[in-house]
Amino acid sequence: MDVAVAAGVSQATVARCFNTPEVVAPGTRQRIEAAAGRLGYVPNAIARSLKSQSTNIVGAVVPAVGEYWQNVVTGFSRCLTASGRQLLLFSFLDQADVDDTLEAVAQYRLDGLILASATIAEAQLARMRQTGLSLVAFNHPDAAGIVPSVTVDNEAGSAELARHLADLGCARVLYVGGVAAASTDRARFRGAARTLASAGATCNYMEAGAFTYEAGYKAADRVDQMDSLPDAIMVGGDEVAFGMLDGLRQYGITAPEDLLMTGFDGLPQASWAGYDLTTLVQPAEQLAEHAAELAARGLDTPSDVVPPSVVVAGTLRRGRTTRRDEGPPARPQSRPGRGCGPQSRASR
Amino acid sequence: MDVAVAAGVSQATVARCFNTPEVVAPGTRQRIEAAAGRLGYVPNAIARSLKSQSTNIVGAVVPAVGEYWQNVVTGFSRCLTASGRQLLLFSFLDQADVDDTLEAVAQYRLDGLILASATIAEAQLARMRQTGLSLVAFNHPDAAGIVPSVTVDNEAGSAELARHLADLGCARVLYVGGVAAASTDRARFRGAARTLASAGATCNYMEAGAFTYEAGYKAADRVDQMDSLPDAIMVGGDEVAFGMLDGLRQYGITAPEDLLMTGFDGLPQASWAGYDLTTLVQPAEQLAEHAAELAARGLDTPSDVVPPSVVVAGTLRRGRTTRRDEGPPARPQSRPGRGCGPQSRASR
DNA sequence: TGCAAGGATGAATACGTATACATAGAATCG
DNA sequence: CGATTCTATGTATACGTATTCATCCTTGCA
């Protein structure tokens, strides 16, 4: 090593100087640091990783599209950077690309891998568990029991939203899910349906087709064509809810005037004044931290042990979209002002 | 190597089998592949990187917050993944953290590093150029000439927006920037001011303080308190514009009714029906591709040569916020049997 | 049949680091 | 002052791969 000869010491001493400085004599240390500075030496993390069998890098496989996932990625990054680790990011557009991606991932000996997607098949999860790679599923409730898993409490959160609606007197609720195959979607619907049923309210399901704004916007068509509007719409994701809100407005249907609406996720946009959506806020920071922690912990648990899973409670955010006007409560149940002219929207 | 002994060959042959399969005998190859499959062997990218002195990883240092940056990150990821490379992501909240981050970055021998931030000091850029790391500045016009740089044509784009406003008859325009110190902000204001001046219109500057929704929302207060409203507001970034729109609505000021408004960036949300903002769309995919390409090209250019820079033109998106009502609104295509139906809002 | 050419494979080495072990000098203690 | 412990450092090795060089076997051709 250049630095070693420049400082007149052995390579081993240089290594010690950077890892355990306290064991090297002050004079020597100074000489080494001077030489290193002069030569612009920086330790090679690749070589270190090879030797130490640990890269200090955590990988994350995340869908390439969607506001929610973008937020999640940021959360991972912040959290890992804070703890001195690095984030290797993989985005995928199509579920089919995940396989290829994972193959590439496996070559880097990551300290852990976060799998963020609610639609990875359970069989695939089990298979990946065998690779010896320490992985953790994020936002995929059904993965719990197969691999370590981190999620918000989808069912309880949705139940909380439903309770909120029931308390406001909603009797007919429509649940608009993103993708019925997503385990998050199912859990959320479960929580809503159960709670509403016990409150004597109905809860039908409609699938938007994707967790995107466009899907919500399009689904508004189908809502508009219903014989009668529901009292409230629970949307399975905030971004879909934004689309639904904008789509319904196209037909003159607004929240909370014509119906109430809730979302799920607690995206930053939910608190934008333009939407001001009632939603369940996922504790992003906390979730990311748990995921990173669990991923880096290594796969100490043998394959036959049920892996640890973390479920964190979300927080209800009350926005305009479920705010009952404190005016005359005897507002007709049928769409008010639907006849003509701008509706109550102008009252704000 | 386990696989080697299992297949009864040498480690060298195994390596060949994975890199240049055509030079190894079909029978041997089959045996090796069988053994590899049985033992769950996957090549070690760390060791490969150490030997080949190239990691196949591109790093990106990106601000942790803001819709725009989240989109950029996704763009990088998609683009790199498509070309078989990996993305090592670093987010920073505070500009001061960048130094620490870069120190960590340097240890991994990345193939290239993308520096995404419009506020990195030029001195620091020059210093980093010396590290031998191949880097490219993203969205930082002032960096051109110091390090390779990739940006949208901020000045021309802003000029195009300004021209659009001038054509619509705006004589008094307010430019609301994000951060005056950002080189993008300055370039955009330059383009706007120049064009408007030559059209005989005025263009004052107001600083929102950050490229965030909240900053725009708060800045709306100051707009409301102006003696008279401008004909149009050019906002330096879409996210700020969203905040401005929502903030102004609070005071009963809406676009395009009371004033026109433009943004900059072309975020997905700009085409959401709730905003439908006129903006300059950055060709995200193309920009990301250029950045990745340039970063991975390596630092073949010596320090004294002016590095290549890429400037890509953006595209004007015309939204509602600069739509002059074409006189008495034509009867909107109201849906049959729905009474008077939705108002002009639904007129597309 | 003998020899050259080529194809397939093995042996050896280097990449830059961490670390166990060995060594030498200094310091401590009886 | 000799024996002993401790401290600072050097030596050697291993991590898993790519690659050069050498070797051996096959094949074609005279």
mmCIF file with all atom_site columns, N, CA and C in Angstrom, chain B residues 106-144:
data_model
loop_
_atom_site.group_PDB
_atom_site.id
_atom_site.type_symbol
_atom_site.label_atom_id
_atom_site.label_alt_id
_atom_site.label_comp_id
_atom_site.label_asym_id
_atom_site.label_entity_id
_atom_site.label_seq_id
_atom_site.pdbx_PDB_ins_code
_atom_site.Cartn_x
_atom_site.Cartn_y
_atom_site.Cartn_z
_atom_site.occupancy
_atom_site.B_iso_or_equiv
_atom_site.pdbx_formal_charge
_atom_site.auth_seq_id
_atom_site.auth_comp_id
_atom_site.auth_asym_id
_atom_site.auth_atom_id
_atom_site.pdbx_PDB_model_num
ATOM 1   N N  . ALA B 1 106 ? -17.172 8.015  -1.026  1.00 0.00 ? 106 ALA B N  1
ATOM 2   C CA . ALA B 1 106 ? -15.874 7.825  -1.650  1.00 0.00 ? 106 ALA B CA 1
ATOM 3   C C  . ALA B 1 106 ? -15.314 6.437  -1.369  1.00 0.00 ? 106 ALA B C  1
ATOM 4   N N  . GLN B 1 107 ? -15.716 5.855  -0.260  1.00 0.00 ? 107 GLN B N  1
ATOM 5   C CA . GLN B 1 107 ? -15.156 4.551  0.102   1.00 0.00 ? 107 GLN B CA 1
ATOM 6   C C  . GLN B 1 107 ? -15.605 3.450  -0.831  1.00 0.00 ? 107 GLN B C  1
ATOM 7   N N  . TYR B 1 108 ? -16.839 3.589  -1.295  1.00 0.00 ? 108 TYR B N  1
ATOM 8   C CA . TYR B 1 108 ? -17.296 2.629  -2.282  1.00 0.00 ? 108 TYR B CA 1
ATOM 9   C C  . TYR B 1 108 ? -16.771 3.128  -3.619  1.00 0.00 ? 108 TYR B C  1
ATOM 10  N N  . ARG B 1 109 ? -16.141 2.282  -4.335  1.00 0.00 ? 109 ARG B N  1
ATOM 11  C CA . ARG B 1 109 ? -15.548 2.733  -5.593  1.00 0.00 ? 109 ARG B CA 1
ATOM 12  C C  . ARG B 1 109 ? -16.602 2.723  -6.680  1.00 0.00 ? 109 ARG B C  1
ATOM 13  N N  . LEU B 1 110 ? -17.475 3.721  -6.619  1.00 0.00 ? 110 LEU B N  1
ATOM 14  C CA . LEU B 1 110 ? -18.584 3.764  -7.556  1.00 0.00 ? 110 LEU B CA 1
ATOM 15  C C  . LEU B 1 110 ? -18.095 4.052  -8.967  1.00 0.00 ? 110 LEU B C  1
ATOM 16  N N  . ASP B 1 111 ? -18.862 3.604  -9.914  1.00 0.00 ? 111 ASP B N  1
ATOM 17  C CA . ASP B 1 111 ? -18.537 3.877  -11.311 1.00 0.00 ? 111 ASP B CA 1
ATOM 18  C C  . ASP B 1 111 ? -18.807 5.335  -11.649 1.00 0.00 ? 111 ASP B C  1
ATOM 19  N N  . GLY B 1 112 ? -19.640 5.956  -10.846 1.00 0.00 ? 112 GLY B N  1
ATOM 20  C CA . GLY B 1 112 ? -19.954 7.354  -11.087 1.00 0.00 ? 112 GLY B CA 1
ATOM 21  C C  . GLY B 1 112 ? -20.830 7.874  -9.971  1.00 0.00 ? 112 GLY B C  1
ATOM 22  N N  . LEU B 1 113 ? -20.914 9.175  -9.895  1.00 0.00 ? 113 LEU B N  1
ATOM 23  C CA . LEU B 1 113 ? -21.725 9.761  -8.841  1.00 0.00 ? 113 LEU B CA 1
ATOM 24  C C  . LEU B 1 113 ? -22.527 10.931 -9.399  1.00 0.00 ? 113 LEU B C  1
ATOM 25  N N  . ILE B 1 114 ? -23.809 10.888 -9.151  1.00 0.00 ? 114 ILE B N  1
ATOM 26  C CA . ILE B 1 114 ? -24.670 11.968 -9.602  1.00 0.00 ? 114 ILE B CA 1
ATOM 27  C C  . ILE B 1 114 ? -24.964 12.877 -8.422  1.00 0.00 ? 114 ILE B C  1
ATOM 28  N N  . LEU B 1 115 ? -24.637 14.134 -8.582  1.00 0.00 ? 115 LEU B N  1
ATOM 29  C CA . LEU B 1 115 ? -24.867 15.100 -7.517  1.00 0.00 ? 115 LEU B CA 1
ATOM 30  C C  . LEU B 1 115 ? -26.093 15.922 -7.870  1.00 0.00 ? 115 LEU B C  1
ATOM 31  N N  . ALA B 1 116 ? -27.178 15.632 -7.196  1.00 0.00 ? 116 ALA B N  1
ATOM 32  C CA . ALA B 1 116 ? -28.413 16.321 -7.547  1.00 0.00 ? 116 ALA B CA 1
ATOM 33  C C  . ALA B 1 116 ? -28.754 17.351 -6.486  1.00 0.00 ? 116 ALA B C  1
ATOM 34  N N  . SER B 1 117 ? -28.493 18.566 -6.793  1.00 0.00 ? 117 SER B N  1
ATOM 35  C CA . SER B 1 117 ? -28.826 19.660 -5.897  1.00 0.00 ? 117 SER B CA 1
ATOM 36  C C  . SER B 1 117 ? -28.394 20.940 -6.566  1.00 0.00 ? 117 SER B C  1
ATOM 37  N N  . ALA B 1 118 ? -29.226 21.945 -6.466  1.00 0.00 ? 118 ALA B N  1
ATOM 38  C CA . ALA B 1 118 ? -28.916 23.193 -7.155  1.00 0.00 ? 118 ALA B CA 1
ATOM 39  C C  . ALA B 1 118 ? -28.169 24.156 -6.253  1.00 0.00 ? 118 ALA B C  1
ATOM 40  N N  . THR B 1 119 ? -27.805 23.689 -5.065  1.00 0.00 ? 119 THR B N  1
ATOM 41  C CA . THR B 1 119 ? -27.225 24.644 -4.127  1.00 0.00 ? 119 THR B CA 1
ATOM 42  C C  . THR B 1 119 ? -25.852 24.234 -3.611  1.00 0.00 ? 119 THR B C  1
ATOM 43  N N  . ILE B 1 120 ? -25.213 23.284 -4.285  1.00 0.00 ? 120 ILE B N  1
ATOM 44  C CA . ILE B 1 120 ? -23.861 22.935 -3.859  1.00 0.00 ? 120 ILE B CA 1
ATOM 45  C C  . ILE B 1 120 ? -22.897 24.020 -4.322  1.00 0.00 ? 120 ILE B C  1
ATOM 46  N N  . ALA B 1 121 ? -22.037 24.416 -3.426  1.00 0.00 ? 121 ALA B N  1
ATOM 47  C CA . ALA B 1 121 ? -21.111 25.500 -3.749  1.00 0.00 ? 121 ALA B CA 1
ATOM 48  C C  . ALA B 1 121 ? -20.162 25.068 -4.853  1.00 0.00 ? 121 ALA B C  1
ATOM 49  N N  . GLU B 1 122 ? -19.801 26.028 -5.691  1.00 0.00 ? 122 GLU B N  1
ATOM 50  C CA . GLU B 1 122 ? -18.947 25.698 -6.821  1.00 0.00 ? 122 GLU B CA 1
ATOM 51  C C  . GLU B 1 122 ? -17.564 25.277 -6.357  1.00 0.00 ? 122 GLU B C  1
ATOM 52  N N  . ALA B 1 123 ? -17.113 25.861 -5.274  1.00 0.00 ? 123 ALA B N  1
ATOM 53  C CA . ALA B 1 123 ? -15.801 25.494 -4.751  1.00 0.00 ? 123 ALA B CA 1
ATOM 54  C C  . ALA B 1 123 ? -15.784 24.020 -4.362  1.00 0.00 ? 123 ALA B C  1
ATOM 55  N N  . GLN B 1 124 ? -16.877 23.611 -3.749  1.00 0.00 ? 124 GLN B N  1
ATOM 56  C CA . GLN B 1 124 ? -16.949 22.228 -3.325  1.00 0.00 ? 124 GLN B CA 1
ATOM 57  C C  . GLN B 1 124 ? -16.958 21.286 -4.538  1.00 0.00 ? 124 GLN B C  1
ATOM 58  N N  . LEU B 1 125 ? -17.652 21.694 -5.558  1.00 0.00 ? 125 LEU B N  1
ATOM 59  C CA . LEU B 1 125 ? -17.677 20.885 -6.775  1.00 0.00 ? 125 LEU B CA 1
ATOM 60  C C  . LEU B 1 125 ? -16.266 20.702 -7.322  1.00 0.00 ? 125 LEU B C  1
ATOM 61  N N  . ALA B 1 126 ? -15.541 21.804 -7.380  1.00 0.00 ? 126 ALA B N  1
ATOM 62  C CA . ALA B 1 126 ? -14.183 21.748 -7.911  1.00 0.00 ? 126 ALA B CA 1
ATOM 63  C C  . ALA B 1 126 ? -13.326 20.810 -7.063  1.00 0.00 ? 126 ALA B C  1
ATOM 64  N N  . ARG B 1 127 ? -13.504 20.906 -5.774  1.00 0.00 ? 127 ARG B N  1
ATOM 65  C CA . ARG B 1 127 ? -12.722 20.060 -4.879  1.00 0.00 ? 127 ARG B CA 1
ATOM 66  C C  . ARG B 1 127 ? -13.021 18.584 -5.130  1.00 0.00 ? 127 ARG B C  1
ATOM 67  N N  . MET B 1 128 ? -14.307 18.306 -5.288  1.00 0.00 ? 128 MET B N  1
ATOM 68  C CA . MET B 1 128 ? -14.688 16.913 -5.473  1.00 0.00 ? 128 MET B CA 1
ATOM 69  C C  . MET B 1 128 ? -14.220 16.366 -6.799  1.00 0.00 ? 128 MET B C  1
ATOM 70  N N  . ARG B 1 129 ? -14.094 17.239 -7.721  1.00 0.00 ? 129 ARG B N  1
ATOM 71  C CA . ARG B 1 129 ? -13.605 16.802 -9.032  1.00 0.00 ? 129 ARG B CA 1
ATOM 72  C C  . ARG B 1 129 ? -12.224 16.182 -8.898  1.00 0.00 ? 129 ARG B C  1
ATOM 73  N N  . GLN B 1 130 ? -11.486 16.621 -7.892  1.00 0.00 ? 130 GLN B N  1
ATOM 74  C CA . GLN B 1 130 ? -10.109 16.148 -7.715  1.00 0.00 ? 130 GLN B CA 1
ATOM 75  C C  . GLN B 1 130 ? -10.035 14.721 -7.188  1.00 0.00 ? 130 GLN B C  1
ATOM 76  N N  . THR B 1 131 ? -11.090 14.249 -6.598  1.00 0.00 ? 131 THR B N  1
ATOM 77  C CA . THR B 1 131 ? -11.018 12.944 -5.935  1.00 0.00 ? 131 THR B CA 1
ATOM 78  C C  . THR B 1 131 ? -10.875 11.804 -6.916  1.00 0.00 ? 131 THR B C  1
ATOM 79  N N  . GLY B 1 132 ? -10.969 12.107 -8.197  1.00 0.00 ? 132 GLY B N  1
ATOM 80  C CA . GLY B 1 132 ? -10.846 11.034 -9.166  1.00 0.00 ? 132 GLY B CA 1
ATOM 81  C C  . GLY B 1 132 ? -12.154 10.322 -9.398  1.00 0.00 ? 132 GLY B C  1
ATOM 82  N N  . LEU B 1 133 ? -13.131 10.661 -8.599  1.00 0.00 ? 133 LEU B N  1
ATOM 83  C CA . LEU B 1 133 ? -14.452 10.060 -8.776  1.00 0.00 ? 133 LEU B CA 1
ATOM 84  C C  . LEU B 1 133 ? -15.142 10.751 -9.950  1.00 0.00 ? 133 LEU B C  1
ATOM 85  N N  . SER B 1 134 ? -15.721 9.949  -10.803 1.00 0.00 ? 134 SER B N  1
ATOM 86  C CA . SER B 1 134 ? -16.386 10.522 -11.958 1.00 0.00 ? 134 SER B CA 1
ATOM 87  C C  . SER B 1 134 ? -17.753 11.036 -11.553 1.00 0.00 ? 134 SER B C  1
ATOM 88  N N  . LEU B 1 135 ? -17.933 12.323 -11.559 1.00 0.00 ? 135 LEU B N  1
ATOM 89  C CA . LEU B 1 135 ? -19.211 12.845 -11.086 1.00 0.00 ? 135 LEU B CA 1
ATOM 90  C C  . LEU B 1 135 ? -19.886 13.742 -12.106 1.00 0.00 ? 135 LEU B C  1
ATOM 91  N N  . VAL B 1 136 ? -21.179 13.874 -11.947 1.00 0.00 ? 136 VAL B N  1
ATOM 92  C CA . VAL B 1 136 ? -21.965 14.726 -12.822 1.00 0.00 ? 136 VAL B CA 1
ATOM 93  C C  . VAL B 1 136 ? -22.996 15.463 -11.977 1.00 0.00 ? 136 VAL B C  1
ATOM 94  N N  . ALA B 1 137 ? -23.095 16.745 -12.230 1.00 0.00 ? 137 ALA B N  1
ATOM 95  C CA . ALA B 1 137 ? -24.066 17.562 -11.498 1.00 0.00 ? 137 ALA B CA 1
ATOM 96  C C  . ALA B 1 137 ? -25.407 17.500 -12.208 1.00 0.00 ? 137 ALA B C  1
ATOM 97  N N  . PHE B 1 138 ? -26.459 17.363 -11.427 1.00 0.00 ? 138 PHE B N  1
ATOM 98  C CA . PHE B 1 138 ? -27.795 17.259 -12.005 1.00 0.00 ? 138 PHE B CA 1
ATOM 99  C C  . PHE B 1 138 ? -28.623 18.442 -11.538 1.00 0.00 ? 138 PHE B C  1
ATOM 100 N N  . ASN B 1 139 ? -29.242 19.109 -12.507 1.00 0.00 ? 139 ASN B N  1
ATOM 101 C CA . ASN B 1 139 ? -30.117 20.222 -12.160 1.00 0.00 ? 139 ASN B CA 1
ATOM 102 C C  . ASN B 1 139 ? -29.375 21.328 -11.430 1.00 0.00 ? 139 ASN B C  1
ATOM 103 N N  . HIS B 1 140 ? -28.194 21.599 -11.854 1.00 0.00 ? 140 HIS B N  1
ATOM 104 C CA . HIS B 1 140 ? -27.393 22.645 -11.229 1.00 0.00 ? 140 HIS B CA 1
ATOM 105 C C  . HIS B 1 140 ? -26.650 23.392 -12.339 1.00 0.00 ? 140 HIS B C  1
ATOM 106 N N  . PRO B 1 141 ? -27.362 24.291 -13.024 1.00 0.00 ? 141 PRO B N  1
ATOM 107 C CA . PRO B 1 141 ? -26.816 24.969 -14.199 1.00 0.00 ? 141 PRO B CA 1
ATOM 108 C C  . PRO B 1 141 ? -25.438 25.562 -13.969 1.00 0.00 ? 141 PRO B C  1
ATOM 109 N N  . ASP B 1 142 ? -25.230 26.174 -12.814 1.00 0.00 ? 142 ASP B N  1
ATOM 110 C CA . ASP B 1 142 ? -23.956 26.840 -12.572 1.00 0.00 ? 142 ASP B CA 1
ATOM 111 C C  . ASP B 1 142 ? -22.785 25.884 -12.518 1.00 0.00 ? 142 ASP B C  1
ATOM 112 N N  . ALA B 1 143 ? -23.082 24.604 -12.399 1.00 0.00 ? 143 ALA B N  1
ATOM 113 C CA . ALA B 1 143 ? -21.996 23.640 -12.297 1.00 0.00 ? 143 ALA B CA 1
ATOM 114 C C  . ALA B 1 143 ? -21.335 23.384 -13.642 1.00 0.00 ? 143 ALA B C  1
ATOM 115 N N  . ALA B 1 144 ? -22.053 23.662 -14.689 1.00 0.00 ? 144 ALA B N  1
ATOM 116 C CA . ALA B 1 144 ? -21.484 23.449 -16.021 1.00 0.00 ? 144 ALA B CA 1
ATOM 117 C C  . ALA B 1 144 ? -20.194 24.236 -16.143 1.00 0.00 ? 144 ALA B C  1
#
